[in-house]
Amino acid sequence: MLHLPSMLVYGLLSFSMAFLNKALFEVTGFKNSFFVILIQLAFLLVSFYVFKILNLVKLPPLTYLECKNFILPSLMYSLTTALSLKALIGLNVAVYVVVKRCTPAFTFILAAFVLKKQKFSLTLGLSVCAITTGAIITSAGDLKFDLISYIIGGLSVLAHALYLLLIQRCGEDKSSVDVLYINSVLSLPFIFILTLFSNEWTSVKNYNGYTTWTFWLFFLFSTMGGNLLNYSTFWCTMKNSALTTSVVGVLKSILQILFGIFTFERLDLNIYTIGGITLSLIGGTMFSYAEYHAKVNRNKRTPASMNNEISTQENNQQHQVDLENSADDNEKFVYIRKIHN
């Protein structure tokens, strides 16, 4: 039976984060994205240590071997998050979501052709083409076309895909909390260096909106909301399933696009933007459907003992988040377990 509270909380937080970050940049004029990420990471780590003191979580020891294994995924995470928020500053929310929806397609292509770990079926191939073509068509109809923002968005998608593939390999024997903690600790220095060399410290010191309530409202929501989203993702997956979380993520993306068209800088509605967005959504739905049936077929072909089935089910409920769900920019912390054998 579906657990509605966890689904609603996850869906609401997942839907709202792109708009909260955009509001922080546009409404308050605080466009220091690296600094925002730095505070988000610091808040997350403080939360971990508080939970440890309260005996709510057990944090793994950070050994040299762990740092060595996770250093590259953490670097990719840092690039993903930094580039994603930079792209969000220059793109309409709806366009931004469409671009980020290309993440599963890039991940699939890398797994299929580079790592040779994915079977390229016709349905998955068509869905990948639909997602990427939809994003290209949408950009062609964007009258406020900002080439730099689109390039940054594309690079964030590529970095995100590499992050997902790397975390599948090095985090195979880790829990979601372990990966979340280790990745956050190692990512903090990278983000600090980016903040330092981007001259955002000067911008942060010279910002004159600290006395306004709107700044603190959006800043606190942005800082805490990203971390609450991670916890709600785990909650929804444990109480329901990875598939349920993925479906909620797809529905969230549809609503984000619909609302994003009319918020902040309105997207110009024309045959290209409407057609591109529609094609991208159809491709995303096809991708989720094809992935679900592929996993069902693999389970049917692979006999397992009852104990293994129970163990696998519990493990999946705790740690799997479908690649479709990972397209949100605030879900970079989420551990994506290996889906493809």
CSV table of C-alpha atoms in Angstrom, one decimal:
chain,number,residue,atom,x,y,z
A,1,MET,CA,0.0,0.0,0.0
A,2,LEU,CA,1.3,3.4,-0.9
A,3,HIS,CA,2.5,5.7,1.9
A,4,LEU,CA,0.9,9.0,1.0
A,5,PRO,CA,2.6,11.3,3.6
A,6,SER,CA,6.1,10.4,2.3
A,7,MET,CA,5.0,10.8,-1.3
A,8,LEU,CA,3.4,14.2,-0.7
A,9,VAL,CA,6.4,15.5,1.3
A,10,TYR,CA,8.9,14.3,-1.3
A,11,GLY,CA,6.8,15.6,-4.2
A,12,LEU,CA,6.3,19.0,-2.6
A,13,LEU,CA,10.0,19.5,-1.7
A,14,SER,CA,11.2,18.1,-5.1
A,15,PHE,CA,8.8,20.4,-7.0
A,16,SER,CA,9.6,23.6,-5.0
A,17,MET,CA,13.4,23.5,-4.8
A,18,ALA,CA,14.1,24.8,-8.4
A,19,PHE,CA,11.7,27.7,-7.8
A,20,LEU,CA,13.2,28.5,-4.4
A,21,ASN,CA,16.7,28.6,-5.8
A,22,LYS,CA,15.5,30.7,-8.7
A,23,ALA,CA,13.7,33.1,-6.3
A,24,LEU,CA,16.9,33.5,-4.3
A,25,PHE,CA,18.8,34.5,-7.4
A,26,GLU,CA,16.1,36.6,-9.1
A,27,VAL,CA,14.0,38.2,-6.3
A,28,THR,CA,16.8,39.0,-3.8
A,29,GLY,CA,19.6,39.5,-6.4
A,30,PHE,CA,21.9,37.2,-4.4
A,31,LYS,CA,23.5,35.3,-7.3
A,32,ASN,CA,26.4,33.7,-5.4
A,33,SER,CA,25.6,30.1,-6.3
A,34,PHE,CA,28.9,28.6,-5.1
A,35,PHE,CA,28.4,30.2,-1.7
A,36,VAL,CA,24.9,28.9,-1.5
A,37,ILE,CA,26.2,25.3,-2.2
A,38,LEU,CA,28.9,25.8,0.4
A,39,ILE,CA,26.3,26.7,3.1
A,40,GLN,CA,24.1,23.8,2.0
A,41,LEU,CA,26.9,21.3,2.5
A,42,ALA,CA,27.9,22.8,5.8
A,43,PHE,CA,24.3,22.6,7.0
A,44,LEU,CA,24.1,19.0,5.9
A,45,LEU,CA,27.3,18.0,7.7
A,46,VAL,CA,26.1,19.7,10.9
A,47,SER,CA,22.9,17.8,10.7
A,48,PHE,CA,24.7,14.6,10.4
A,49,TYR,CA,26.8,15.2,13.5
A,50,VAL,CA,23.7,16.3,15.5
A,51,PHE,CA,21.9,13.1,14.4
A,52,LYS,CA,25.0,11.1,15.4
A,53,ILE,CA,25.0,12.6,18.9
A,54,LEU,CA,21.3,11.7,19.2
A,55,ASN,CA,22.1,8.2,18.0
A,56,LEU,CA,19.8,8.5,15.0
A,57,VAL,CA,22.6,7.6,12.5
A,58,LYS,CA,25.9,5.9,12.5
A,59,LEU,CA,28.6,7.7,10.5
A,60,PRO,CA,31.3,5.6,8.8
A,61,PRO,CA,35.0,6.3,9.6
A,62,LEU,CA,36.6,8.4,6.8
A,63,THR,CA,39.7,6.3,5.9
A,64,TYR,CA,42.3,7.0,3.3
A,65,LEU,CA,40.9,4.2,1.2
A,66,GLU,CA,37.4,5.7,1.3
A,67,CYS,CA,38.7,9.1,0.4
A,68,LYS,CA,40.6,7.6,-2.5
A,69,ASN,CA,37.6,5.8,-3.8
A,70,PHE,CA,35.2,8.7,-3.5
A,71,ILE,CA,37.4,11.6,-4.5
A,72,LEU,CA,36.5,11.5,-8.2
A,73,PRO,CA,32.7,11.1,-7.6
A,74,SER,CA,32.9,14.0,-5.2
A,75,LEU,CA,34.7,16.1,-7.7
A,76,MET,CA,31.9,15.3,-10.3
A,77,TYR,CA,29.3,16.1,-7.7
A,78,SER,CA,30.9,19.5,-7.0
A,79,LEU,CA,31.0,20.4,-10.7
A,80,THR,CA,27.4,19.1,-11.2
A,81,THR,CA,26.0,21.2,-8.4
A,82,ALA,CA,28.0,24.3,-9.3
A,83,LEU,CA,27.2,24.2,-13.0
A,84,SER,CA,23.5,23.4,-12.4
A,85,LEU,CA,22.9,26.5,-10.2
A,86,LYS,CA,24.9,28.7,-12.6
A,87,ALA,CA,22.7,27.4,-15.5
A,88,LEU,CA,19.5,28.1,-13.4
A,89,ILE,CA,20.5,31.7,-13.0
A,90,GLY,CA,20.4,32.3,-16.8
A,91,LEU,CA,17.6,29.9,-17.8
A,92,ASN,CA,13.8,29.9,-17.4
A,93,VAL,CA,12.8,27.2,-14.9
A,94,ALA,CA,10.9,25.2,-17.5
A,95,VAL,CA,13.8,25.2,-19.9
A,96,TYR,CA,16.2,24.4,-17.1
A,97,VAL,CA,14.1,21.3,-16.2
A,98,VAL,CA,14.0,20.2,-19.8
A,99,VAL,CA,17.8,20.4,-20.1
A,100,LYS,CA,18.3,18.6,-16.8
A,101,ARG,CA,15.9,15.8,-18.0
A,102,CYS,CA,18.7,14.9,-20.4
A,103,THR,CA,20.7,13.4,-17.5
A,104,PRO,CA,19.2,9.9,-17.8
A,105,ALA,CA,19.9,9.9,-21.5
A,106,PHE,CA,23.5,10.9,-21.1
A,107,THR,CA,23.9,8.3,-18.3
A,108,PHE,CA,22.4,5.6,-20.5
A,109,ILE,CA,24.6,6.5,-23.5
A,110,LEU,CA,27.8,6.4,-21.4
A,111,ALA,CA,26.8,3.1,-19.8
A,112,ALA,CA,25.9,1.6,-23.2
A,113,PHE,CA,28.8,2.8,-25.4
A,114,VAL,CA,31.6,3.7,-23.1
A,115,LEU,CA,31.3,1.3,-20.2
A,116,LYS,CA,29.5,-1.4,-22.2
A,117,LYS,CA,27.2,-2.1,-19.2
A,118,GLN,CA,23.9,-1.3,-20.8
A,119,LYS,CA,21.9,-3.2,-23.5
A,120,PHE,CA,20.6,-0.7,-26.0
A,121,SER,CA,17.0,-1.6,-26.7
A,122,LEU,CA,14.8,0.1,-29.3
A,123,THR,CA,12.4,1.6,-26.8
A,124,LEU,CA,15.2,3.0,-24.7
A,125,GLY,CA,17.0,4.3,-27.7
A,126,LEU,CA,13.9,6.1,-29.0
A,127,SER,CA,13.2,7.6,-25.5
A,128,VAL,CA,16.8,8.9,-25.3
A,129,CYS,CA,16.5,10.5,-28.8
A,130,ALA,CA,13.1,12.0,-27.8
A,131,ILE,CA,14.5,13.5,-24.6
A,132,THR,CA,17.6,15.1,-26.2
A,133,THR,CA,15.8,16.2,-29.4
A,134,GLY,CA,13.1,17.8,-27.2
A,135,ALA,CA,15.7,19.8,-25.4
A,136,ILE,CA,17.3,21.0,-28.6
A,137,ILE,CA,13.9,22.0,-30.1
A,138,THR,CA,13.0,23.8,-26.9
A,139,SER,CA,16.2,25.8,-27.0
A,140,ALA,CA,15.6,26.7,-30.7
A,141,GLY,CA,12.3,28.4,-29.7
A,142,ASP,CA,13.7,30.2,-26.7
A,143,LEU,CA,13.7,33.9,-27.8
A,144,LYS,CA,15.8,34.8,-24.7
A,145,PHE,CA,18.4,32.2,-25.8
A,146,ASP,CA,21.5,32.5,-23.6
A,147,LEU,CA,24.2,30.3,-25.2
A,148,ILE,CA,26.5,30.4,-22.1
A,149,SER,CA,23.7,29.2,-19.8
A,150,TYR,CA,22.8,26.4,-22.2
A,151,ILE,CA,26.5,25.3,-22.5
A,152,ILE,CA,26.8,25.4,-18.7
A,153,GLY,CA,23.6,23.4,-18.4
A,154,GLY,CA,24.9,20.8,-20.9
A,155,LEU,CA,28.1,20.5,-19.0
A,156,SER,CA,26.2,20.0,-15.7
A,157,VAL,CA,24.2,17.2,-17.4
A,158,LEU,CA,27.5,15.5,-18.5
A,159,ALA,CA,29.1,15.9,-15.1
A,160,HIS,CA,25.9,14.5,-13.4
A,161,ALA,CA,25.9,11.5,-15.7
A,162,LEU,CA,29.6,10.8,-14.9
A,163,TYR,CA,28.9,11.2,-11.2
A,164,LEU,CA,26.0,8.6,-11.3
A,165,LEU,CA,28.2,6.1,-13.1
A,166,LEU,CA,31.1,6.6,-10.7
A,167,ILE,CA,29.0,6.4,-7.6
A,168,GLN,CA,27.5,3.1,-8.9
A,169,ARG,CA,31.0,1.6,-8.9
A,170,CYS,CA,32.6,2.9,-5.7
A,171,GLY,CA,29.4,2.9,-3.5
A,172,GLU,CA,28.2,-0.6,-4.2
A,173,ASP,CA,28.7,-1.8,-0.6
A,174,LYS,CA,27.7,1.4,1.1
A,175,SER,CA,24.4,2.5,2.5
A,176,SER,CA,22.7,5.7,1.3
A,177,VAL,CA,23.6,7.6,4.5
A,178,ASP,CA,27.3,6.5,4.2
A,179,VAL,CA,27.6,7.7,0.6
A,180,LEU,CA,25.7,10.9,1.4
A,181,TYR,CA,28.1,11.6,4.3
A,182,ILE,CA,31.4,10.7,2.6
A,183,ASN,CA,30.4,12.6,-0.5
A,184,SER,CA,29.5,15.7,1.4
A,185,VAL,CA,32.7,15.8,3.4
A,186,LEU,CA,34.9,15.4,0.3
A,187,SER,CA,32.8,17.9,-1.7
A,188,LEU,CA,33.1,20.7,0.8
A,189,PRO,CA,36.8,21.5,0.0
A,190,PHE,CA,36.1,21.5,-3.8
A,191,ILE,CA,33.1,23.9,-3.4
A,192,PHE,CA,35.2,26.1,-1.0
A,193,ILE,CA,37.9,26.4,-3.7
A,194,LEU,CA,35.4,27.2,-6.4
A,195,THR,CA,33.9,29.9,-4.1
A,196,LEU,CA,37.3,31.3,-3.4
A,197,PHE,CA,38.6,31.5,-7.0
A,198,SER,CA,35.3,32.8,-8.4
A,199,ASN,CA,35.6,36.0,-6.3
A,200,GLU,CA,32.2,35.3,-4.8
A,201,TRP,CA,33.6,36.2,-1.3
A,202,THR,CA,33.8,39.8,-2.4
A,203,SER,CA,30.2,39.7,-3.8
A,204,VAL,CA,28.9,38.1,-0.6
A,205,LYS,CA,30.6,40.8,1.6
A,206,ASN,CA,29.3,43.6,-0.6
A,207,TYR,CA,25.7,42.4,-0.9
A,208,ASN,CA,23.4,45.0,0.6
A,209,GLY,CA,20.3,42.9,1.1
A,210,TYR,CA,21.1,41.2,4.4
A,211,THR,CA,18.6,43.4,6.3
A,212,THR,CA,15.6,42.3,4.2
A,213,TRP,CA,13.3,39.5,5.3
A,214,THR,CA,12.9,38.3,1.7
A,215,PHE,CA,16.6,37.4,1.5
A,216,TRP,CA,16.6,35.4,4.7
A,217,LEU,CA,13.4,33.7,3.8
A,218,PHE,CA,14.6,32.4,0.5
A,219,PHE,CA,18.1,31.8,1.7
A,220,LEU,CA,17.0,29.6,4.6
A,221,PHE,CA,14.5,27.8,2.5
A,222,SER,CA,17.1,27.1,-0.1
A,223,THR,CA,19.7,26.0,2.4
A,224,MET,CA,17.5,23.7,4.5
A,225,GLY,CA,15.2,22.6,1.6
A,226,GLY,CA,17.9,20.9,-0.3
A,227,ASN,CA,18.8,18.8,2.7
A,228,LEU,CA,15.2,18.1,3.6
A,229,LEU,CA,14.7,16.9,0.0
A,230,ASN,CA,17.4,14.3,0.5
A,231,TYR,CA,15.8,12.9,3.7
A,232,SER,CA,12.4,12.9,2.1
A,233,THR,CA,13.7,11.0,-0.9
A,234,PHE,CA,15.0,8.3,1.4
A,235,TRP,CA,11.8,8.3,3.3
A,236,CYS,CA,9.6,8.0,0.2
A,237,THR,CA,11.8,5.2,-1.2
A,238,MET,CA,11.8,3.2,2.1
A,239,LYS,CA,8.1,3.6,2.7
A,240,ASN,CA,7.1,2.8,-0.9
A,241,SER,CA,9.7,1.8,-3.5
A,242,ALA,CA,12.3,3.2,-5.9
A,243,LEU,CA,9.7,3.0,-8.7
A,244,THR,CA,7.1,5.0,-6.7
A,245,THR,CA,9.8,7.6,-6.0
A,246,SER,CA,10.7,7.7,-9.7
A,247,VAL,CA,7.1,8.1,-10.8
A,248,VAL,CA,6.6,11.0,-8.3
A,249,GLY,CA,9.8,12.5,-9.7
A,250,VAL,CA,8.4,12.4,-13.3
A,251,LEU,CA,5.1,14.0,-12.2
A,252,LYS,CA,7.1,16.6,-10.4
A,253,SER,CA,9.0,17.5,-13.5
A,254,ILE,CA,5.8,17.9,-15.5
A,255,LEU,CA,4.4,20.3,-12.9
A,256,GLN,CA,7.7,22.2,-12.8
A,257,ILE,CA,7.7,22.7,-16.5
A,258,LEU,CA,4.0,23.9,-16.5
A,259,PHE,CA,4.6,26.3,-13.6
A,260,GLY,CA,8.1,27.3,-14.9
A,261,ILE,CA,6.7,28.6,-18.2
A,262,PHE,CA,4.8,31.4,-16.4
A,263,THR,CA,7.1,32.2,-13.4
A,264,PHE,CA,10.0,34.7,-13.3
A,265,GLU,CA,11.0,35.4,-16.9
A,266,ARG,CA,8.1,33.9,-18.8
A,267,LEU,CA,9.1,31.4,-21.5
A,268,ASP,CA,8.0,32.4,-25.0
A,269,LEU,CA,5.3,29.9,-26.1
A,270,ASN,CA,5.7,29.0,-29.8
A,271,ILE,CA,5.6,25.8,-31.8
A,272,TYR,CA,9.2,25.0,-30.9
A,273,THR,CA,9.0,25.4,-27.2
A,274,ILE,CA,5.7,23.6,-26.9
A,275,GLY,CA,6.8,20.8,-29.3
A,276,GLY,CA,10.2,20.4,-27.6
A,277,ILE,CA,8.8,20.3,-24.1
A,278,THR,CA,6.1,17.8,-25.1
A,279,LEU,CA,8.6,15.6,-26.9
A,280,SER,CA,11.0,15.7,-23.9
A,281,LEU,CA,8.2,14.7,-21.5
A,282,ILE,CA,7.1,11.8,-23.8
A,283,GLY,CA,10.7,10.6,-24.0
A,284,GLY,CA,11.1,10.8,-20.2
A,285,THR,CA,7.9,8.8,-19.7
A,286,MET,CA,9.0,6.2,-22.2
A,287,PHE,CA,12.4,5.9,-20.5
A,288,SER,CA,10.8,5.2,-17.1
A,289,TYR,CA,8.4,2.7,-18.6
A,290,ALA,CA,11.1,0.9,-20.5
A,291,GLU,CA,13.5,0.8,-17.5
A,292,TYR,CA,10.7,-0.6,-15.3
A,293,HIS,CA,9.9,-3.5,-17.7
A,294,ALA,CA,13.6,-4.2,-18.2
A,295,LYS,CA,14.0,-4.7,-14.5
A,296,VAL,CA,10.9,-6.8,-14.2
A,297,ASN,CA,12.2,-9.1,-17.0
A,298,ARG,CA,15.6,-9.4,-15.4
A,299,ASN,CA,14.0,-10.4,-12.1
A,300,LYS,CA,12.0,-13.1,-13.9
A,301,ARG,CA,15.0,-14.5,-15.6
A,302,THR,CA,17.2,-14.5,-12.5
A,303,PRO,CA,16.2,-17.2,-9.9
A,304,ALA,CA,17.0,-16.4,-6.3
A,305,SER,CA,16.4,-17.8,-2.9
A,306,MET,CA,13.7,-16.3,-0.7
A,307,ASN,CA,16.2,-14.8,1.6
A,308,ASN,CA,18.0,-13.1,-1.3
A,309,GLU,CA,14.8,-11.8,-2.7
A,310,ILE,CA,13.8,-10.2,0.7
A,311,SER,CA,17.3,-8.8,1.1
A,312,THR,CA,17.3,-7.3,-2.4
A,313,GLN,CA,13.8,-5.8,-1.9
A,314,GLU,CA,14.8,-4.1,1.3
A,315,ASN,CA,18.1,-2.9,-0.1
A,316,ASN,CA,16.3,-1.5,-3.2
A,317,GLN,CA,13.7,0.3,-1.1
A,318,GLN,CA,16.3,2.0,1.0
A,319,HIS,CA,18.9,2.9,-1.6
A,320,GLN,CA,17.6,2.9,-5.2
A,321,VAL,CA,16.5,6.1,-6.9
A,322,ASP,CA,15.7,5.7,-10.6
A,323,LEU,CA,17.9,7.7,-13.0
A,324,GLU,CA,14.8,9.6,-14.2
A,325,ASN,CA,14.4,10.9,-10.6
A,326,SER,CA,18.0,12.1,-10.5
A,327,ALA,CA,17.5,14.9,-13.0
A,328,ASP,CA,16.6,17.4,-10.2
A,329,ASP,CA,19.5,19.7,-9.4
A,330,ASN,CA,19.0,19.3,-5.7
A,331,GLU,CA,19.2,15.6,-5.6
A,332,LYS,CA,22.9,15.3,-6.3
A,333,PHE,CA,23.6,13.9,-2.9
A,334,VAL,CA,21.2,11.0,-3.4
A,335,TYR,CA,22.9,7.7,-3.9
A,336,ILE,CA,22.0,5.9,-7.1
A,337,ARG,CA,22.6,2.2,-6.8
A,338,LYS,CA,23.5,0.1,-9.8
A,339,ILE,CA,20.4,-0.6,-11.7
A,340,HIS,CA,21.9,-2.4,-14.7
A,341,ASN,CA,23.7,-5.7,-14.4
